[in-house]
XYZ file of C-alpha atoms in Angstrom:
528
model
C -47.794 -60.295 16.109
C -44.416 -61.574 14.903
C -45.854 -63.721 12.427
C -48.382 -60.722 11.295
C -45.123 -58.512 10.734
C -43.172 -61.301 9.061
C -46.207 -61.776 6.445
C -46.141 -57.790 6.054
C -42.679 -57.711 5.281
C -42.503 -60.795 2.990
C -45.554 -59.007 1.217
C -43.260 -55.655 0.896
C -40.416 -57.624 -0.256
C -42.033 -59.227 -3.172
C -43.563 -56.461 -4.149
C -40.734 -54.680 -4.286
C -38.725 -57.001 -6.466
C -41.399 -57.590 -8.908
C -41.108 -53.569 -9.007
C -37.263 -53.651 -9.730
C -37.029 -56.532 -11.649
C -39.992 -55.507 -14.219
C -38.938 -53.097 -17.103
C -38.756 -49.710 -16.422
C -41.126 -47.009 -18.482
C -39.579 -45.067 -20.976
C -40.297 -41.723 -22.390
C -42.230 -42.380 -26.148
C -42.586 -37.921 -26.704
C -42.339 -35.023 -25.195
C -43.642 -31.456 -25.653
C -45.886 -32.783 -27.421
C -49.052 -30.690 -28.858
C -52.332 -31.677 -26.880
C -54.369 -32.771 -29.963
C -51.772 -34.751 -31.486
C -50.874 -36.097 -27.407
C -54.612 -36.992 -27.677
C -54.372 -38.722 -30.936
C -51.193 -40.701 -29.967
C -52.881 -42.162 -26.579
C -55.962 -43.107 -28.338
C -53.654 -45.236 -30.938
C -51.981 -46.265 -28.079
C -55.210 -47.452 -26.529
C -55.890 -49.487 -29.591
C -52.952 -50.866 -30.049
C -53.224 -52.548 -26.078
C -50.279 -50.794 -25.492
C -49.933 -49.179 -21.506
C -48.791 -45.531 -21.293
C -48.654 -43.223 -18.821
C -49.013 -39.040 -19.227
C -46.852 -36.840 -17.435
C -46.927 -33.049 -16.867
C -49.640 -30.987 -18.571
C -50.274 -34.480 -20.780
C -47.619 -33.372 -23.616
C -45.268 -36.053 -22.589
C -46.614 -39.978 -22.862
C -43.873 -42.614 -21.001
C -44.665 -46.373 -22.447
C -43.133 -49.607 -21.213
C -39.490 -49.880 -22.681
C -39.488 -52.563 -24.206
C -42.684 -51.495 -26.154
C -40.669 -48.188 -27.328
C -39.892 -48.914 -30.878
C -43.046 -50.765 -31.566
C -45.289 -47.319 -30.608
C -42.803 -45.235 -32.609
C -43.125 -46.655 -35.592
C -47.467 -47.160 -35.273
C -47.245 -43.399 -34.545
C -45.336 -42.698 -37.254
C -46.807 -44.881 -39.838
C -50.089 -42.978 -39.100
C -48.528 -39.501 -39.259
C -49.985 -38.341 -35.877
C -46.607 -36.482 -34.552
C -46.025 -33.214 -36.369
C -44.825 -31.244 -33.397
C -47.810 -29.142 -33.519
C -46.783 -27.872 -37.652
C -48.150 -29.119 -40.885
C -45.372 -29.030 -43.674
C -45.502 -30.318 -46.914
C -47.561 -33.383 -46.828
C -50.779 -30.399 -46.893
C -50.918 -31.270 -50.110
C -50.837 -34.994 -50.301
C -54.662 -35.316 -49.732
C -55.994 -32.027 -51.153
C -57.182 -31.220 -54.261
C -56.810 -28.865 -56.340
C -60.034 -28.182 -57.625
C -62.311 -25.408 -56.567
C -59.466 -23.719 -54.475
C -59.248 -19.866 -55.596
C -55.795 -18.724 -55.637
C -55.785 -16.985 -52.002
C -56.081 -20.466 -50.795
C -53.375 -21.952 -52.293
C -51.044 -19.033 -51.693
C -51.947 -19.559 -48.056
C -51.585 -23.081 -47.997
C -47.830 -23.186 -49.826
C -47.371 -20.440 -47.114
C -48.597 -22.656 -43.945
C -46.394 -25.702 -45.605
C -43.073 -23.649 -45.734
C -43.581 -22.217 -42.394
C -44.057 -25.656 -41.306
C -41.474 -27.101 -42.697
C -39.027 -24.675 -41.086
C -40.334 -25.195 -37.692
C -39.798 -28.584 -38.036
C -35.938 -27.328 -39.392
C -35.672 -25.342 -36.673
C -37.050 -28.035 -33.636
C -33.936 -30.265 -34.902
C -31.538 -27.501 -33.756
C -29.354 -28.767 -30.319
C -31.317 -27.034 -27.125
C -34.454 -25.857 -29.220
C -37.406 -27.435 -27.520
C -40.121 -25.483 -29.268
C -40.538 -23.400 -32.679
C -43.049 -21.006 -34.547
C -42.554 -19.269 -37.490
C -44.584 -16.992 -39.302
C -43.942 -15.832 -42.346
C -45.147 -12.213 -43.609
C -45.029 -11.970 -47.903
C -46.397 -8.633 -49.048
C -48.738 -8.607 -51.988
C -47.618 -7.313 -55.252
C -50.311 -4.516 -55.791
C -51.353 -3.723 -59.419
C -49.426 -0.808 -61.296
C -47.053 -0.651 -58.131
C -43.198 -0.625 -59.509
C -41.673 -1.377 -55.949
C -43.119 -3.685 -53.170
C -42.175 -4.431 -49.343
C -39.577 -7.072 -48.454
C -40.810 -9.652 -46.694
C -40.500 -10.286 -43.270
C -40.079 -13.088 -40.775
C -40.942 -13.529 -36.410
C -39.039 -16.822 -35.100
C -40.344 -18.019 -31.811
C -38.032 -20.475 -29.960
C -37.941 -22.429 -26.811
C -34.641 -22.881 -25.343
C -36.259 -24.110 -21.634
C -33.893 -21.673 -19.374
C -31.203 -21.810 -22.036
C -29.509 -19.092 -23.253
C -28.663 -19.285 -27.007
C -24.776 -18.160 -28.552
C -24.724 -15.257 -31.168
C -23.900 -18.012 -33.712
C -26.680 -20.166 -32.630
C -28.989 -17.342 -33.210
C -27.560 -16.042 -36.731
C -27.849 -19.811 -37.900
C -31.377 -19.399 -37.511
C -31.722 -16.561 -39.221
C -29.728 -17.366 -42.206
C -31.942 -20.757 -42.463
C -35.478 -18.647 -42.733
C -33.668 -15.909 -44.909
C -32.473 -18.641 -47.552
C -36.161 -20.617 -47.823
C -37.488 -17.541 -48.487
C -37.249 -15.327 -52.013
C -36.195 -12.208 -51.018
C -36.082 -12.155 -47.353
C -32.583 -11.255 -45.848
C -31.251 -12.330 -42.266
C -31.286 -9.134 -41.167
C -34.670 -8.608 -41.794
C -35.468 -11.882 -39.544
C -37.032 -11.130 -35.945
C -35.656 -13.869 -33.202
C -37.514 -14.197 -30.162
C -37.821 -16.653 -27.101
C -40.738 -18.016 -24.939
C -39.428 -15.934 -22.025
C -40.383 -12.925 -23.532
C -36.684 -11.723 -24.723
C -35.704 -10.467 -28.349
C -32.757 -12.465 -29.156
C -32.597 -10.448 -32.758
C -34.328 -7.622 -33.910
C -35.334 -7.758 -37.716
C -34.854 -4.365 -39.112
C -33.996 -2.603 -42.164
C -29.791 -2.168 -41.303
C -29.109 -4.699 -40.011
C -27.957 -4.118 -36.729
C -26.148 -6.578 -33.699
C -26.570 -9.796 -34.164
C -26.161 -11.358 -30.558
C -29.042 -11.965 -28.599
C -27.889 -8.206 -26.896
C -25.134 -6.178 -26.253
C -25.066 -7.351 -22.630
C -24.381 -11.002 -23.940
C -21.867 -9.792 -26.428
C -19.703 -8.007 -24.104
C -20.299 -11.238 -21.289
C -18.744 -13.462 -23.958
C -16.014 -11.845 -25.182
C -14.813 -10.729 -21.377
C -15.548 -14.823 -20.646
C -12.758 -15.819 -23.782
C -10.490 -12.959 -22.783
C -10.652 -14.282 -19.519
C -10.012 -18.223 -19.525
C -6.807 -17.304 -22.365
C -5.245 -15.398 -19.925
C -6.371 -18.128 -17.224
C -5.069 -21.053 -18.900
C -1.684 -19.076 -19.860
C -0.839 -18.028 -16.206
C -2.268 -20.995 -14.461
C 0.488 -22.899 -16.561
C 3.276 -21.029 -15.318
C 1.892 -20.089 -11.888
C -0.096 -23.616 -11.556
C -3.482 -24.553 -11.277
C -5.683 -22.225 -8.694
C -2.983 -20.132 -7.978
C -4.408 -17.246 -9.925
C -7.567 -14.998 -10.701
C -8.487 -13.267 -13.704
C -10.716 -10.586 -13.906
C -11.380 -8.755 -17.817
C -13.278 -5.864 -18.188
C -13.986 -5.197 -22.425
C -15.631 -1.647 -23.724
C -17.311 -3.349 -26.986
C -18.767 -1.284 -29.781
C -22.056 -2.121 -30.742
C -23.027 0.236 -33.320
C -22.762 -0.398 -37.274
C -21.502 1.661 -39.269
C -20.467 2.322 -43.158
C -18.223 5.055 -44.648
C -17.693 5.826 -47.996
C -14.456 7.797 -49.196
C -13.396 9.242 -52.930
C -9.882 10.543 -53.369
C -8.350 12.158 -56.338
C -4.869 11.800 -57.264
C -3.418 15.211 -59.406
C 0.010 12.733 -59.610
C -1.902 9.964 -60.973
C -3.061 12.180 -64.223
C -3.615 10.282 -68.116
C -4.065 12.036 -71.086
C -7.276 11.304 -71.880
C -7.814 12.845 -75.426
C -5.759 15.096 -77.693
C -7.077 17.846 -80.505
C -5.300 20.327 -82.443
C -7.246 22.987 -84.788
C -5.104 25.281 -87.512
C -6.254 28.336 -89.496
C -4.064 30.546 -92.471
C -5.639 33.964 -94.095
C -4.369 35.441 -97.447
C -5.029 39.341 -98.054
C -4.559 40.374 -102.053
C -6.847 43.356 -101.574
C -4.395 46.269 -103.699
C -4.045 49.630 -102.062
C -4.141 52.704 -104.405
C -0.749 54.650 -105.342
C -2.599 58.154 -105.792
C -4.975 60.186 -104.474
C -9.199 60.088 -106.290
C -9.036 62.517 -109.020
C -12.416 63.758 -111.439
C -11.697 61.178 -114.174
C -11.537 58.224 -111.350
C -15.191 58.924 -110.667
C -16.356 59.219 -114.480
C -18.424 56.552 -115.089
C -16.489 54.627 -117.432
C -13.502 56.273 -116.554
C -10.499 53.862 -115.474
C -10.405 52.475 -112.159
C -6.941 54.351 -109.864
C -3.903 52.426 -109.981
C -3.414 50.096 -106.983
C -0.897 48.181 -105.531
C -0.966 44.548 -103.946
C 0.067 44.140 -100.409
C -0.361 40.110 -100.074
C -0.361 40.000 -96.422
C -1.522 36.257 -95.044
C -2.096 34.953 -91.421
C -2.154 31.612 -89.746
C -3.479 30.472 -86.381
C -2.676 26.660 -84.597
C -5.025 25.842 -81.537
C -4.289 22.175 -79.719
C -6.560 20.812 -76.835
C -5.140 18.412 -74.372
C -7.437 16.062 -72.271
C -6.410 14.819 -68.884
C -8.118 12.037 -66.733
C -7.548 12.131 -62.486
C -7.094 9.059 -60.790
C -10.270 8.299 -58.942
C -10.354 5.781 -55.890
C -13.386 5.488 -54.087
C -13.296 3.048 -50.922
C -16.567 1.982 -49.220
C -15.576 0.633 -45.358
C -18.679 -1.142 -43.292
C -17.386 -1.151 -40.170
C -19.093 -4.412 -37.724
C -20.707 -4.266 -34.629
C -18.380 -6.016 -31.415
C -15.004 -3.750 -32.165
C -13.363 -3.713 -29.121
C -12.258 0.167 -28.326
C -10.606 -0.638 -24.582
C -9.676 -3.644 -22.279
C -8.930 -3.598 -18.540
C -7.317 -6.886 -17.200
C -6.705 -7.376 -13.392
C -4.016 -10.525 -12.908
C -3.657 -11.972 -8.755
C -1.132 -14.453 -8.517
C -0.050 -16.018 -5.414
C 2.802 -16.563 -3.752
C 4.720 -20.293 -3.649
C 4.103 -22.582 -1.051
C 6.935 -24.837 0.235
C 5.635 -28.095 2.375
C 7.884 -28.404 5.748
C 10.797 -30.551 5.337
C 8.863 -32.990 8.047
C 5.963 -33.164 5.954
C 4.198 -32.543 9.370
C 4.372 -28.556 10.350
C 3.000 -25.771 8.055
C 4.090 -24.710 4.485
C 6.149 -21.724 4.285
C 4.900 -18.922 1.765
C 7.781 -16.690 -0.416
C 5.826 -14.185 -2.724
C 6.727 -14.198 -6.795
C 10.094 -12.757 -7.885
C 9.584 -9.065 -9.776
C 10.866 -10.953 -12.630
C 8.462 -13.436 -12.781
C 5.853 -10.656 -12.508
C 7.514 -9.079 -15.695
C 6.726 -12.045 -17.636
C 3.602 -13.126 -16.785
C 3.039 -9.446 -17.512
C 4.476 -9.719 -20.887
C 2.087 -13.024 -21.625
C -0.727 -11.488 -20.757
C -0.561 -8.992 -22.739
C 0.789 -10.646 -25.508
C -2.660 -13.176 -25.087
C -5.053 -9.887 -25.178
C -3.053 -8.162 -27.930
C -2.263 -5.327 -25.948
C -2.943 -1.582 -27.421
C -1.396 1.351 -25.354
C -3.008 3.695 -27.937
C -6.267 2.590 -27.542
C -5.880 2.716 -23.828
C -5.868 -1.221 -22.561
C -4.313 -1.191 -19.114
C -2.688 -4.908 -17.954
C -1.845 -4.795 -14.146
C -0.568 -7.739 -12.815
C -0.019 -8.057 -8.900
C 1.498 -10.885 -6.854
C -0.895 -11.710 -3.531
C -0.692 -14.063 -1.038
C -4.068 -15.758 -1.196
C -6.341 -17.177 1.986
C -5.955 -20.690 2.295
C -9.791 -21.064 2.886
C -10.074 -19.891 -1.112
C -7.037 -21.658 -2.189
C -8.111 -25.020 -0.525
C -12.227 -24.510 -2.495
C -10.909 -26.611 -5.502
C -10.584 -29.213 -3.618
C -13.974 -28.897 -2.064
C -15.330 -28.407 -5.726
C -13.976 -31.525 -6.680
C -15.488 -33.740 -3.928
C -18.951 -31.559 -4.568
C -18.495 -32.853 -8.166
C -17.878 -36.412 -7.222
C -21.080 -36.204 -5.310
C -22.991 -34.647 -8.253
C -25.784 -38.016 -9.297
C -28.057 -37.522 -11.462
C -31.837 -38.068 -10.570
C -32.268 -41.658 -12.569
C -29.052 -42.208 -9.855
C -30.917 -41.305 -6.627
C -34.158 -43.093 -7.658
C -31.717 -46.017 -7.794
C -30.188 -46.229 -4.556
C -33.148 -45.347 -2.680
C -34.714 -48.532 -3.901
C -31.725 -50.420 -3.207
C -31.827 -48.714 -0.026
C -35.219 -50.142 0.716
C -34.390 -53.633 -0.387
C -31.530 -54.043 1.890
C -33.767 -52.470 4.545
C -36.689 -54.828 3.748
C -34.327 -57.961 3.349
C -32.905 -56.999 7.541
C -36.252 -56.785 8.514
C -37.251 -60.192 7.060
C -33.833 -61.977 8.098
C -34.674 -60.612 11.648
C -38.386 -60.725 12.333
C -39.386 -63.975 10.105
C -35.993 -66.213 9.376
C -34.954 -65.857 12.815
C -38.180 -67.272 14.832
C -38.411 -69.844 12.378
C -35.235 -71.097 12.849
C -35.342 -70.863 16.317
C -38.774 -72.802 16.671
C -37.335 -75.281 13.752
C -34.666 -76.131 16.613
C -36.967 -76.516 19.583
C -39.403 -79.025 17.654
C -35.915 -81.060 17.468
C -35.420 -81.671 20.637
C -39.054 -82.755 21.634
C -41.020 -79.086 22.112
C -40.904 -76.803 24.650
C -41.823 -79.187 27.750
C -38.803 -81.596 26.452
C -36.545 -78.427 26.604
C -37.761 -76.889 29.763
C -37.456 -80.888 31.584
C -34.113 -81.152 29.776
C -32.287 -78.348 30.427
C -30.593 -76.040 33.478
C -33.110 -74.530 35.774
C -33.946 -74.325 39.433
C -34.841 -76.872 41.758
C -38.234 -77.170 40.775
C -37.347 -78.900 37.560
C -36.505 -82.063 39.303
C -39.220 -81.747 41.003
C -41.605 -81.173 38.277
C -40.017 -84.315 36.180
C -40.784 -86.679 39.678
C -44.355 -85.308 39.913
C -44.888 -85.767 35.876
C -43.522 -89.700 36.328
C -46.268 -90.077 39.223
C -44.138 -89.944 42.444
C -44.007 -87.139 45.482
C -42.396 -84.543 45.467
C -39.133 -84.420 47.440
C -37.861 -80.687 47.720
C -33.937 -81.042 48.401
C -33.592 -84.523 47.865
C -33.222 -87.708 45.171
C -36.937 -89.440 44.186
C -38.399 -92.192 46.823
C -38.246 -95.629 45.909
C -41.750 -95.917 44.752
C -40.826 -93.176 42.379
C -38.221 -94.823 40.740
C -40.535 -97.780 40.312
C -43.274 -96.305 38.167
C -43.904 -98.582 34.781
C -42.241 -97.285 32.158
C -45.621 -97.741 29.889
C -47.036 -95.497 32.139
C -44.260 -93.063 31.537
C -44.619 -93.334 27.659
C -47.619 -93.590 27.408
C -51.061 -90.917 27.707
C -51.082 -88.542 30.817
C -53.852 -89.506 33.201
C -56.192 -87.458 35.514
C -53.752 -88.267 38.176
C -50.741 -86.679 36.579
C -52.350 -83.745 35.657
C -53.361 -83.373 39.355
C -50.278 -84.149 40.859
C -49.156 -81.113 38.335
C -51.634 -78.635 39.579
C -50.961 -79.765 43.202
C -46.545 -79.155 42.488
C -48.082 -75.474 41.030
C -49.868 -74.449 44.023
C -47.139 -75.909 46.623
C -44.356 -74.534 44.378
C -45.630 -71.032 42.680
C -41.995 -69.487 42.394
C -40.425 -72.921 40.050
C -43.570 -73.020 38.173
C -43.829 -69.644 37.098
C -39.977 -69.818 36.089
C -40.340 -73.028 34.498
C -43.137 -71.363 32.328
C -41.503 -67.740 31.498
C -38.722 -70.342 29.964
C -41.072 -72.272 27.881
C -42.725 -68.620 26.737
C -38.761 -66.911 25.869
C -37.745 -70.038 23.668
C -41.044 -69.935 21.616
């Protein structure tokens, strides 16, 4: 059985170290599309390179030294595409016999492609789709849609920034003619609308939930890291509570200045009359109205008149201002302040510290920094309080059980590692212990002439004597030195074979002597 165990062991141990010391597999892709995971193992295959599939089959491990060589086969044969086709469409085809709807959709599938691919590069996007929508230009038609765009992205349980999310759009808006970020739909494989694309505009951030979570979370570690320097680290807690504006909106405003006037233009018209008409000195007589008769004696009046007319234009100073005011305006901030007290250690270093709350001095100040930090606005109702608290010990002292948590924090690759250490140095203890060891210790008793040469040779009872005398031929003498004719035997005899008489003699000192024998034989069993 010990020998069975020993083999086991030995068989476990060198197993076990051809496992540790061969190289470990390495991860070739990931997320991989199932056709193209399908295309890469069958290169793979004949190549006679190993690989192994993990997950649903869209991520292939290979040996790591082996790495680079299957990277660049796959690559040289084009097989990874992450599941888009981009420009290289139209290395192979021709153009020949393709109408104009197919080549339309084919520069459309290559650009959509091609920003996928733009898009996959991004830091925490594991997956993207893009589809692109480009409205037809109908026939006699003077305006046309703007074109639109759907992003789908996977972040895998990430949640993306505001800025992460308007890089995005800003990348498919400027590939496209015509297409405007704002007109860009963002969306996630969970389901969630990151950005809605729609005609103005509108918040940017993934929602106004996340916007007002991210602003509160700056707001908060300023006035943090301001405090916690004069109050010192974990002796405070911040707490910020924002009102955020998340519509958009854009006013337009025209004034008129009367003090601002400019003449403009300037026109003057003048007019003068003359009147010679005569008027007559007498009254009509008969011989006035004789035809032929001379005309009545008149007198000229010469009366003239004269008329001036000027026109003055004046232009008004115009201003007209056009505001568009952003979504994320902050209309109101609450911020809650706890500081604790200060702890003095005993002068023993032995008994406990002795707390003293903050000075209403030092409350004034911290008061003033914080809201100095927030830019504090009493008009648009921001309220600062700022309290000094003496905190529990229990939460004061969780730093320093965060820290040791963090010490503790390994990594999978890390616990993979010291279990199979773990198992070596249990392996190795079972081999020293269950193989080494008997061997050694039956190593020691073939030195010394086997286990009848140590059982003769060493301490036992009286029936070791005994058992020696019988051995060398003689009697038995229980209690007392060998007879003579013991001590006489030939000392051929005693070196040489063991004859039928010995061997009897043996089984007769058994039977006389059960109690010596069976001792002499449970010490030749315990040192094998």
């Amino acid at each position: 059985m010990v020998l069975g165990v020993g083999a086991g062991v030995a068989a476990v141990l060198v197993l076990l170290m051809m496992r540790v010391g061969q190289s470990p597999d390495a991860l070739l892709y990931s997320n991989l599309d199932l056709k193209e995971a399908g295309d890469i193992t069958a290169s793979l295959e004949q190549a006679g390179i190993k690989y192994k599939t993990q997950g649903d089959g869209s991520t292939i491990m290979v040996n790591r030294d082996e790495v680079g060589t299957a990277r660049m086969m796959v690559a040289q044969k084009g097989l990874v595409t992450s599941g888009s086709v981009g420009y290289e469409l139209f290395d192979n085809q021709s153009v020949l016999g393709q109408t104009e709807f197919q080549q339309n959709l084919n520069e459309k599938r290559a650009l959509e492609g091609e920003l996928s691919r733009n898009i996959l590069s991004f830091r925490g996007i594991s997956s993207a789709k893009v589809m692109i929508a480009l409205p037809r230009r109908e026939m006699f038609a003077s305006d046309t849609a703007e074109p639109t765009a759907a992003v789908t992205v996977g972040v895998g349980g990430r949640a993306l920034t505001g800025d992460q999310i308007q890089a995005i759009r800003n990348v498919v808006a400027s590939s496209v003619p015509g297409l405007k970020p704002e007109r860009v739909t963002v969306t996630d494989t969970a389901n969630r609308t990151l950005a809605a694309g729609s005609a103005d505009g509108g918040f940017s951030a993934a929602s106004a939930s996340d916007a007002k979570n991210e602003a509160e979370m700056q707001l908060q570690a300023r006035i943090l890291d301001i405090v916690e320097g004069v109050v010192g680290p974990g002796a405070a807690r911040v707490q910020v509570t924002a009102e955020i504006d998340h519509s958009r909106a854009t006013t337009q405003e025209q004034r008129f200045d009367p003090d601002g006037q400019v003449v403009r233009s300037t026109s003057t018209n003048g007019t003068e009359s003359t009147d010679t008409t005569g008027q007559p000195d007498g009254g009509a007589t008969a011989t006035n109205n004789i035809p032929g008769g001379a005309p009545p004696a008149t007198t000229p009046i010469g009366s003239s008149d004269k008329a001036n007319t000027e026109t003055t234009n004046y232009e008004i100073s115009n201003t007209t201002t056009t505001t568009i005011r952003e979504a994320g305006e902050v209309q109101k901030l609450a911020v809650a302040v706890a500081v604790d007290g200060v702890w003095t250690p005993a002068a023993d270093g032995q008994g406990e510290p002795t707390f003293a709350p903050r000075s209403a001095e030092d409350i004034a100040k911290i008061d003033a920094l914080v809201k100095a930090a927030i830019g504090f606005d009493q008009p648009r109702g921001d309220q600062v309080k700022v309290e000094a608290i003496r905190f529990s010990r229990d939460t004061s002292g969780a730093g320093g059980t965060e820290a040791k948590a963090s010490m503790l924090d390994f990594t999978k690759n890390d616990i993979m590692r010291g279990v199979e250490l773990l198992v070596l140095l249990v392996t190795g203890l079972l081999l020293i212990f269950f193989v080494l060891r008997p061997l050694l210790k039956s190593a020691t008793g073939g030195a010394g002439g086997g286990p009848l040469a140590m059982a003769v040779a060493g301490p036992g009872g009286p029936g070791v004597t005994q058992l020696q005398a019988t051995l060398a031929g003689g009697q038995p003498m229980l209690g007392g030195p060998p007879s003579e004719m013991d001590q006489r035997l030939d000392i051929a005899r005693i070196e040489g074979q063991v004859k039928a008489s010995s061997v009897k003699k043996v089984a007769e000192f058994v039977e006389k002597h059960p109690d010596e024998s069976t001792a002499i034989l449970r010490s030749w069993v315990h040192e094998s």
